[in-house]
Short mmCIF file of C-alpha atoms and ligand atoms in Angstrom, two decimals:
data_model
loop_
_atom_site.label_atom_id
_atom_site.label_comp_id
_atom_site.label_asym_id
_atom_site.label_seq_id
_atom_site.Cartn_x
_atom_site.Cartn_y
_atom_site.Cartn_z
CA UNK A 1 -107.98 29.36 -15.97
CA UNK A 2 -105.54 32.03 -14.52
CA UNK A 3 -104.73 29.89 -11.17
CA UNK A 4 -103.42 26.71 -13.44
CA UNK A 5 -101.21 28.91 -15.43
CA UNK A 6 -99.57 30.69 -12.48
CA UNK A 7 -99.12 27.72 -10.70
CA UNK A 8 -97.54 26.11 -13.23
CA UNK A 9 -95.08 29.49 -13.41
CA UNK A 10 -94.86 28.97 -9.40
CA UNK A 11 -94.35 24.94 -9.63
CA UNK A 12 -91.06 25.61 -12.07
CA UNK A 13 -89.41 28.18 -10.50
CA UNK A 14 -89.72 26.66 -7.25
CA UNK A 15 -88.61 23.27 -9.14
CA UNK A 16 -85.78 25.12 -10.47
CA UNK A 17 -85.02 26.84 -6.95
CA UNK A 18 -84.64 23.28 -4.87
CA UNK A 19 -82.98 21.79 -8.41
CA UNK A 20 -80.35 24.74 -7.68
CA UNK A 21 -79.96 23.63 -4.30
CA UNK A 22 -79.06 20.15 -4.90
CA UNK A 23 -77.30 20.01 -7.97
CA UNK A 24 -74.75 22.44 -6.21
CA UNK A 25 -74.59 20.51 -3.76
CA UNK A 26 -73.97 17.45 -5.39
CA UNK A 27 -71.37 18.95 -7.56
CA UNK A 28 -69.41 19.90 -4.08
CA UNK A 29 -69.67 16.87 -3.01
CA UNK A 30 -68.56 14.63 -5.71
CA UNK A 31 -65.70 12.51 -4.93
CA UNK A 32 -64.44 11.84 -8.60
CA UNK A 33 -64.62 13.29 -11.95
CA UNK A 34 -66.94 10.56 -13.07
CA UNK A 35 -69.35 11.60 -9.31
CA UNK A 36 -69.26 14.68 -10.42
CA UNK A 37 -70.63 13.55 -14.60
CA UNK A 38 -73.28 11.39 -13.11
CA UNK A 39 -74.23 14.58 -10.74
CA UNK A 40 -74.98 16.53 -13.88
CA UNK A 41 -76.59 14.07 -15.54
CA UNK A 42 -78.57 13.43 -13.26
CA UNK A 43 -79.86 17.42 -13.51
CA UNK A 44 -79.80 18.01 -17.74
CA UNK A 45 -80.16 14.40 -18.98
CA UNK A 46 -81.98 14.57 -21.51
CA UNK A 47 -84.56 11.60 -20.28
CA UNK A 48 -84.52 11.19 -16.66
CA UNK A 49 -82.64 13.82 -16.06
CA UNK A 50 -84.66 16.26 -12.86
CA UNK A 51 -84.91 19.23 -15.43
CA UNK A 52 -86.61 17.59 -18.06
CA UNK A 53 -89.33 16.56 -15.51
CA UNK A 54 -89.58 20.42 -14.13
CA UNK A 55 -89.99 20.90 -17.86
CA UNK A 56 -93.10 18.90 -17.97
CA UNK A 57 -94.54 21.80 -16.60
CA UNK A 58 -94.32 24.03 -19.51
CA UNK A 59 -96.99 22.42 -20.73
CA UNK A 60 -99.43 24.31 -18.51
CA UNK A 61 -97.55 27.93 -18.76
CA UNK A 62 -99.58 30.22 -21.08
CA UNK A 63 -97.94 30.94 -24.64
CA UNK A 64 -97.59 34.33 -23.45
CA UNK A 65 -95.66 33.78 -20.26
CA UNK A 66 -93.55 31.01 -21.86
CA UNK A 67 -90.28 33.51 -23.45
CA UNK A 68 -89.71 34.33 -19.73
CA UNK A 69 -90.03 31.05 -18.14
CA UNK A 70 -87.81 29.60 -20.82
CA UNK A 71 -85.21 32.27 -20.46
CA UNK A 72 -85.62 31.44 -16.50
CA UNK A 73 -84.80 27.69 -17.46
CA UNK A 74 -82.16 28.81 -19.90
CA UNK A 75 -80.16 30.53 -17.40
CA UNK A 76 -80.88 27.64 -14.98
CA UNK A 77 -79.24 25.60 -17.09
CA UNK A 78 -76.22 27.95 -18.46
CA UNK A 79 -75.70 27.69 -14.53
CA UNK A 80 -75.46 24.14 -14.34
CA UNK A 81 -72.78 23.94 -17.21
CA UNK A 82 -70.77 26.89 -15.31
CA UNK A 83 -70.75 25.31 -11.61
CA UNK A 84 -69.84 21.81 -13.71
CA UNK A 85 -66.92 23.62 -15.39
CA UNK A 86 -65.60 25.43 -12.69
CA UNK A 87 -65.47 21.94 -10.37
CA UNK A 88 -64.14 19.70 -13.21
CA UNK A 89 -61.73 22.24 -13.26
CA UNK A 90 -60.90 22.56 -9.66
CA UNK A 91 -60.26 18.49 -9.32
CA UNK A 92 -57.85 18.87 -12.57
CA UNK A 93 -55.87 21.21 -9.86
CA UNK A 94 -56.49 19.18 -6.54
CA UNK A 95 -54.80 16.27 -8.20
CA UNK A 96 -52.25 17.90 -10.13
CA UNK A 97 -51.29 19.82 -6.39
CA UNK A 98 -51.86 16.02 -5.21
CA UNK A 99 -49.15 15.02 -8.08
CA UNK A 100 -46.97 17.89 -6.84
CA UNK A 101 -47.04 17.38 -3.63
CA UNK A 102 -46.65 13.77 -3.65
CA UNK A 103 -42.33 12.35 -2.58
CA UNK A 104 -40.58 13.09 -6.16
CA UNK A 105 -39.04 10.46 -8.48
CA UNK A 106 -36.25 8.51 -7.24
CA UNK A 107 -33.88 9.69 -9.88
CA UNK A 108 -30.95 7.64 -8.66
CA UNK A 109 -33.23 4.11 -8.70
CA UNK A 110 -30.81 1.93 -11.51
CA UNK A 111 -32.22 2.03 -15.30
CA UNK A 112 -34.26 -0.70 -16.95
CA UNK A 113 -31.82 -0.63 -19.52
CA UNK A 114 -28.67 -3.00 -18.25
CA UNK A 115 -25.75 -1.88 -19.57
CA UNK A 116 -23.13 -4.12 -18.90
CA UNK A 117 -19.98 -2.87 -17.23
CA UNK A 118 -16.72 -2.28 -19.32
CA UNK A 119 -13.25 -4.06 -18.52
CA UNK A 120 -9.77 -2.89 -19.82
CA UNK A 121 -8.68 -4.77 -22.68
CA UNK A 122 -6.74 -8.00 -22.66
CA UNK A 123 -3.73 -6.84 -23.54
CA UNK A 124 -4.12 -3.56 -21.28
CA UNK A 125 -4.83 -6.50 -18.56
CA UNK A 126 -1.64 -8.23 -19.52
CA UNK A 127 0.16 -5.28 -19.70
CA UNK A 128 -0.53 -3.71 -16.47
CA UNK A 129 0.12 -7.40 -15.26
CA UNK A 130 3.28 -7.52 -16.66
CA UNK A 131 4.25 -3.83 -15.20
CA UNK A 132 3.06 -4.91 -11.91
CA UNK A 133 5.85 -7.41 -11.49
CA UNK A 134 8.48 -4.98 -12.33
CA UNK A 135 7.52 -2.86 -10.21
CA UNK A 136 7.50 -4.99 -7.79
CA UNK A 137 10.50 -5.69 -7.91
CA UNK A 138 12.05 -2.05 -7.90
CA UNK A 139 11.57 -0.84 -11.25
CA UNK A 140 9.78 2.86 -12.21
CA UNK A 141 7.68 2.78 -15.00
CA UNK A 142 8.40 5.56 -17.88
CA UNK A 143 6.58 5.98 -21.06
CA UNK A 144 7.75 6.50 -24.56
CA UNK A 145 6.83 8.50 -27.71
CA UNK A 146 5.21 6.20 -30.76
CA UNK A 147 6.60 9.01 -33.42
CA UNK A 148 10.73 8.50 -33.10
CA UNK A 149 13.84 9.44 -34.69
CA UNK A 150 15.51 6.76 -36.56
CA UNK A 151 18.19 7.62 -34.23
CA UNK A 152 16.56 6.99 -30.87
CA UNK A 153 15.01 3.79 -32.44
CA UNK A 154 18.24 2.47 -34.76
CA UNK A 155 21.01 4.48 -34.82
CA UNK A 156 21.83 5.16 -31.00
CA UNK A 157 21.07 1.78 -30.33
CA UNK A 158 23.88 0.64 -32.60
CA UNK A 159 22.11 -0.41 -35.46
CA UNK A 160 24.40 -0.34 -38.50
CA UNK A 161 22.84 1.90 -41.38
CA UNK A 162 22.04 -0.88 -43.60
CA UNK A 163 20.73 -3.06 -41.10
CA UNK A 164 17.42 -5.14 -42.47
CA UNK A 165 15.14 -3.73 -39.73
CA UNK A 166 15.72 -0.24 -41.29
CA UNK A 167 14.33 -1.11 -44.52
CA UNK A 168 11.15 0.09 -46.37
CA UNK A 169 9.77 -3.31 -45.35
CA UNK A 170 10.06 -3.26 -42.32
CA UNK A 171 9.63 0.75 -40.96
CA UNK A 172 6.84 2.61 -41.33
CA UNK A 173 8.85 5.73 -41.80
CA UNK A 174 7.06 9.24 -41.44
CA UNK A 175 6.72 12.27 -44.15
CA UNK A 176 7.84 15.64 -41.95
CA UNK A 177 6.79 18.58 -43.97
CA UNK A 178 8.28 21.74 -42.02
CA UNK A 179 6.32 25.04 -43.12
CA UNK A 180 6.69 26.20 -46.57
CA UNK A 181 7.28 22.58 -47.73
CA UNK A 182 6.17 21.36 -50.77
CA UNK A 183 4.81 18.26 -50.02
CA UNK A 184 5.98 17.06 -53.80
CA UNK A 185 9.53 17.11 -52.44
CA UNK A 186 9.29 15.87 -49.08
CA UNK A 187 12.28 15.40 -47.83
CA UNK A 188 13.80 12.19 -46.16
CA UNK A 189 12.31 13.15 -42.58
CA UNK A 190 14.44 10.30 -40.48
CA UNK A 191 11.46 9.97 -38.63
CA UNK A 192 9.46 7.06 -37.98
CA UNK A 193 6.80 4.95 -36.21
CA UNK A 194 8.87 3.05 -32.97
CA UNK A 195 10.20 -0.24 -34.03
CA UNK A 196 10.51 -1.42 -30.30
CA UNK A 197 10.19 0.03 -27.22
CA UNK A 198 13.65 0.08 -26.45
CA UNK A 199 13.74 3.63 -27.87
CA UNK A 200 13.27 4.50 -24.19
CA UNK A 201 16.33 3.08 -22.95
CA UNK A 202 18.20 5.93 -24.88
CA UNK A 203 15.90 8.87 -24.52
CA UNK A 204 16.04 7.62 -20.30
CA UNK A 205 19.47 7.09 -20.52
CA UNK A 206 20.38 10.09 -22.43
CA UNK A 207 18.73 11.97 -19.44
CA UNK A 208 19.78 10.46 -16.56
CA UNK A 209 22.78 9.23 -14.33
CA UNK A 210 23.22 5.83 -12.92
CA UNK A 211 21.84 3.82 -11.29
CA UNK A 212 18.46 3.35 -12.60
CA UNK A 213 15.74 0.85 -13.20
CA UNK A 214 13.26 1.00 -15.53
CA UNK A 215 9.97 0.10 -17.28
CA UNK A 216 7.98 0.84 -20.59
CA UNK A 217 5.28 -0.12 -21.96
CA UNK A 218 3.47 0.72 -25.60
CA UNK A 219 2.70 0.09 -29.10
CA UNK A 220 4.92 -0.22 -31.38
CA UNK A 221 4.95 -0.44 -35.22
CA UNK A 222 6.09 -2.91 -37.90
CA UNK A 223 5.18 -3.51 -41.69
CA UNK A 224 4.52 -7.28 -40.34
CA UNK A 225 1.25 -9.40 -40.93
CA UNK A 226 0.25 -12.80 -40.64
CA UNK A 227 -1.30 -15.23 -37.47
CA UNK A 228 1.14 -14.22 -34.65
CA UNK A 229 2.14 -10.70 -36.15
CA UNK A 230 0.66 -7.31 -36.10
CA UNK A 231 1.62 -4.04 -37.80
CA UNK A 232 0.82 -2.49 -34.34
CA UNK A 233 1.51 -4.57 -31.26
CA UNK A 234 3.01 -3.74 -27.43
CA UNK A 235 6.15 -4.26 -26.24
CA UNK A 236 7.62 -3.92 -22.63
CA UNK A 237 11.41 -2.41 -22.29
CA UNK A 238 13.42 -3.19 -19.03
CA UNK A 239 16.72 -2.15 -18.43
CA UNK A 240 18.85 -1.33 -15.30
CA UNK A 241 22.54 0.72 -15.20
CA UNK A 242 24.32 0.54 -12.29
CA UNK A 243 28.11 -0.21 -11.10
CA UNK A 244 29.02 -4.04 -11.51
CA UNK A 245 25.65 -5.13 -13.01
CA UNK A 246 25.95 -8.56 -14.41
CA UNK A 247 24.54 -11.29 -16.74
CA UNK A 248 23.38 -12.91 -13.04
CA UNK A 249 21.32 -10.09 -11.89
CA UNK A 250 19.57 -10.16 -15.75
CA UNK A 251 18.96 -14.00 -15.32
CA UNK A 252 17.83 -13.28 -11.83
CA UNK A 253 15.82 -10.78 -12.58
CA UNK A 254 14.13 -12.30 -15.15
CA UNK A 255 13.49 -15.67 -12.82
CA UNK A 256 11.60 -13.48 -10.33
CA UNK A 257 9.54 -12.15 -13.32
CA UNK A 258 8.75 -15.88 -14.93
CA UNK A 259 8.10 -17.26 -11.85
CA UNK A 260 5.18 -13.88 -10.69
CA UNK A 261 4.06 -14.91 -14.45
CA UNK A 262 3.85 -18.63 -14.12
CA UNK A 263 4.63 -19.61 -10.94
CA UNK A 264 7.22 -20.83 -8.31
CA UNK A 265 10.07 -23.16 -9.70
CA UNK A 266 9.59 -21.61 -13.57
CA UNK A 267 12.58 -23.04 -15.05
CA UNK A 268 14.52 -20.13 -17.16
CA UNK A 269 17.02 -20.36 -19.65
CA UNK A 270 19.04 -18.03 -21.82
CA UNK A 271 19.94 -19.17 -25.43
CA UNK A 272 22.86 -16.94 -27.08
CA UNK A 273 21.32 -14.62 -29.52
CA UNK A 274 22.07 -11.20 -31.50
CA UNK A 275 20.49 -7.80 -30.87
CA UNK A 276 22.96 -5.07 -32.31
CA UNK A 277 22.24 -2.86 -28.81
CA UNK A 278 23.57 -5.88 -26.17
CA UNK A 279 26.64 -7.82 -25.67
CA UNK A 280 26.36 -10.68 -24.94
CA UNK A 281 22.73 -10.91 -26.23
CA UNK A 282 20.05 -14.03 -25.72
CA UNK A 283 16.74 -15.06 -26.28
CA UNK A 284 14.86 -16.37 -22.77
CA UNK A 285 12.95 -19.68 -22.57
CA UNK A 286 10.24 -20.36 -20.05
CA UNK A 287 9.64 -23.88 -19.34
CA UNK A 288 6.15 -24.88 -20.98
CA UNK A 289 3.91 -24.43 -18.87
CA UNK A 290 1.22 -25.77 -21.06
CA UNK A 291 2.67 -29.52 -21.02
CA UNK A 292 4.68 -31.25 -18.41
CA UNK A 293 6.76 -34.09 -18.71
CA UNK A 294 5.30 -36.90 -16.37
CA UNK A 295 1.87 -37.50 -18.23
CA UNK A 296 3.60 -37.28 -21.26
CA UNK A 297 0.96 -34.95 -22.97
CA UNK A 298 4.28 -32.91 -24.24
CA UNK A 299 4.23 -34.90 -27.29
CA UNK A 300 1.74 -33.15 -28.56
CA UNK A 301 2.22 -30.23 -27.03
CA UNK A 302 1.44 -26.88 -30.04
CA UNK A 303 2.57 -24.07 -28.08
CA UNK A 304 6.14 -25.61 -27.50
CA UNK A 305 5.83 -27.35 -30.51
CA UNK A 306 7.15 -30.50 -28.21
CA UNK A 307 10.48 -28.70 -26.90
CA UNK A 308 9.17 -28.23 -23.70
CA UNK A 309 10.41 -24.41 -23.84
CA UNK A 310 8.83 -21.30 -25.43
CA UNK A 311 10.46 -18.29 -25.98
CA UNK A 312 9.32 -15.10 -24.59
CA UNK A 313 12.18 -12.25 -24.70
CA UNK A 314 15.22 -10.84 -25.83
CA UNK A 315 17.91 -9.41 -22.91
CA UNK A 316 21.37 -8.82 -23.01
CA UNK A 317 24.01 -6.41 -21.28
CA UNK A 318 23.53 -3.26 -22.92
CA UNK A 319 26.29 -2.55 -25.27
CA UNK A 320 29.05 -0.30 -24.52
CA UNK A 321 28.48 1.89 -27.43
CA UNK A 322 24.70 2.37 -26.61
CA UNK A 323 26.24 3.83 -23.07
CA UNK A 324 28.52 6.09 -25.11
CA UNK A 325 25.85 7.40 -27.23
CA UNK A 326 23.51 8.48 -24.14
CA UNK A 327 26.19 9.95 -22.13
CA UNK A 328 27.43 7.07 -19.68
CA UNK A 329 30.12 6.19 -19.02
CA UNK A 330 30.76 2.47 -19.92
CA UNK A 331 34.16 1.98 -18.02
CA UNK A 332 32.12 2.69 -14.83
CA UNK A 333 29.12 1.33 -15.62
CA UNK A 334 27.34 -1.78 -16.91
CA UNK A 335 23.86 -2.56 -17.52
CA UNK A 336 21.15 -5.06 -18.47
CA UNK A 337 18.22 -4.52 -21.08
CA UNK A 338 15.25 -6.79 -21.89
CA UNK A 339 11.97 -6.59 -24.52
CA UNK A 340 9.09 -8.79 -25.31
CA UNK A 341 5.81 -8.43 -26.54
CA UNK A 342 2.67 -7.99 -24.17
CA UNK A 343 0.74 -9.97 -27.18
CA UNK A 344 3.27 -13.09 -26.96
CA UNK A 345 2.39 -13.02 -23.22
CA UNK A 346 -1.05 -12.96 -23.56
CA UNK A 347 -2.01 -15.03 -26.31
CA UNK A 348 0.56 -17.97 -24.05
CA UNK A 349 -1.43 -16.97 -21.10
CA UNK A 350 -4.82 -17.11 -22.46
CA UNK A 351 -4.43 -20.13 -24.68
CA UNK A 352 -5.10 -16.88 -27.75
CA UNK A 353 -4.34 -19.14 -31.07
CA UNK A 354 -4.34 -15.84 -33.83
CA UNK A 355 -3.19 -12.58 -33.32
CA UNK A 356 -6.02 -11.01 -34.63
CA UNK A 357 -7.98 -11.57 -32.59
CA UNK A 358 -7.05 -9.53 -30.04
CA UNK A 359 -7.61 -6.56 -32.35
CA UNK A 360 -10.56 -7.29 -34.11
CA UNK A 361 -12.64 -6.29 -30.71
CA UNK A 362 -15.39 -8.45 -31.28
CA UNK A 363 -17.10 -8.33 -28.11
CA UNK A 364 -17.82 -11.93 -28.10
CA UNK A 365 -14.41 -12.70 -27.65
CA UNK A 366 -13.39 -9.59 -25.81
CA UNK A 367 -16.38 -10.50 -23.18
CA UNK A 368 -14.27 -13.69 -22.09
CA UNK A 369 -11.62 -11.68 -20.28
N1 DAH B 401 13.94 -4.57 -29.19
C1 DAH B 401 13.96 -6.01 -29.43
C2 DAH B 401 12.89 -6.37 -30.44
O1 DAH B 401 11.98 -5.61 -30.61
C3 DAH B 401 13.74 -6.77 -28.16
C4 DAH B 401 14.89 -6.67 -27.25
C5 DAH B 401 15.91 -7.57 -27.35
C6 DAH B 401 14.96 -5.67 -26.32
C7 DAH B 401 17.00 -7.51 -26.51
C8 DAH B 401 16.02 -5.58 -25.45
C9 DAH B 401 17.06 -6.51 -25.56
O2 DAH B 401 16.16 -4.62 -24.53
O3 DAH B 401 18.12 -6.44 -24.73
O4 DAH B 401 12.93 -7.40 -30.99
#
């Protein structure tokens, strides 16, 4: 009864030798993690698995042999689980060194995400428009402060101290609190939020010596509200001082720049008006361009409310006093000054029928520009 028993010893450990073999070998050689899953299974599965067959063996080992054949197969298997360990492991590395290795991101492909591209604002359009002529035709482009002295906005320019435009309804004048103020007692700063832009004309006169020609744009500020006004809208100032400047260079000027605007052959005309900073002063009229004559659609024509003209500035020859003030001198010199708003100009361009909506920056209305 011996030879049985240590055959049946023999038969597993030589079982367990070629198992050894082959299951390392298999485990080298498997492709994949799920190769390598079958492999093992295909050792320790529990029900076809080669192991459980070698096991079959046990039947025929003597009780008394059976603690060291079963540690034998214990180890065997403890093996198994090791080498299947240590490969899974080694693929995890192979492809992340794969991953590594592989060409890198394209970081500078475009987003999914569109977003769309911004544009400068109508009235920064217009604006810049607008500059573009002047400069054109010879003028430099300054800027302005918003925050002014009630002199460089009224009082240089001639204004007379009670003049309507100074009042509380119509300034937005500005609290200056020097240090150590009480802000209970402020003071009556004489500062304020620009009226118009033509607060440049004296601060660049005031510095300067004929002849110059000059541009400025910005906002400006006026207790003002309804479909065509704004408390804060833009305003362009031109003005030119030079030796024998006259009303004809203003009106020519100001042909050149209606005709950039609106095209060749824009008919111009200059109405007599009163600013306190120009004399003469007038208001300019562009023909409509929005109606014409010959179809006859000018009968019904809103933005020239039938007159076939729409006003779009103020101009004049600056006034001999405003010279004085800035340092000029006004029996040598003469000039020209004009202002209109970059809103007026836009909202004409653009068919724009309310103000407002050129600040209310709803994109869907912003997008059309
Ligand atoms: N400053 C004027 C206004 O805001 C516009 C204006 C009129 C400017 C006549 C000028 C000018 O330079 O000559 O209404």
């Amino acid at each position: 009864m011996t030879a049985p028993a240590a055959d049946a010893v023999t038969a597993i450990e030589e079982g367990l030798a070629a198992l050894g073999t082959r299951y390392r070998d298999a485990f080298a050689g498997a492709a994949d993690e799920q190769a390598l899953r079958d492999a093992q299974a295909a050792v320790l599965g529990k029900k076809k698995g080669e192991l459980t067959r070698v096991m079959a063996l046990m039947r025929d080992v003597p009780k008394e042999a059976r603690p060291e054949v079963g540690a034998k197969v214990n180890t065997f298997k403890q093996g198994v689980q090791e080498a299947f360990q240590s490969r899974l492991q080694e693929m995890a590395r192979e492809a992340r060194n794969a991953d590594l290795n592989a060409s890198p991101f394209d970081l500078s492909l475009p987003g999914r995400l569109e977003l769309g591209r911004g544009h400068l604002h109508p009235v920064h359009q217009t604006r810049d428009d607008l500059l573009t002529i002047f400069r054109d035709l010879g003028f430099e482009v300054v800027a302005g402060p918003e925050v002014e002295t009630e002199a460089n906005n009224f009082t240089k320019l001639a204004f007379p101290p009670d003049h309507p435009a100074t009042d509380m309804q119509d300034t937005f004048w500005v609290d200056v609190l020097e240090s150590g103020d009480d802000p209970r007692s402020v003071r009556d700063g004489k500062v304020l939020l620009r009226t118009h832009t033509s607060n440049t004309q004296i601060r660049v006169m005031s510095q300067r010596t004929p002849p110059m020609a000059v541009v400025s744009a910005g906002a400006v500020y006026r207790r003002d509200d309804d479909l065509t006004h704004s408390p804060m809208f833009h305003q362009i100032e031109g003005f030119l001082v030079d030796e024998n400047v006259s009303l004809a260079h203003l009106k020519g000027v100001l042909t050149s720049f209606a005709e950039a605007l609106y095209g060749p052959g824009t008919p111009v005309r200059l109405r007599p008006s009163y600013f306190p900073f120009v004399e003469p002063g007038a208001e300019v009229d562009i023909g409509c361009v929005f109606c014409s004559e010959s179809d006859g659609s000018r009968s019904s024509c809103k933005v020239c409310k039938t007159t076939g003209w729409v006003e779009v500035l103020g101009c004049g020859m600056i006034h001999p006093e405003v010279l004085t003030h800035c340092g000029i001198d006004s029996e040598k010199y003469t000039g020209y000054a004009f202002g209109f708003g970059v809103e007026r100009i836009a909202m004409l361009r653009y068919g724009i029928p309310s103000i407002k909506l050129l600040f209310e920056n709803d994109p869907r209305f912003i997008e059309q520009f």
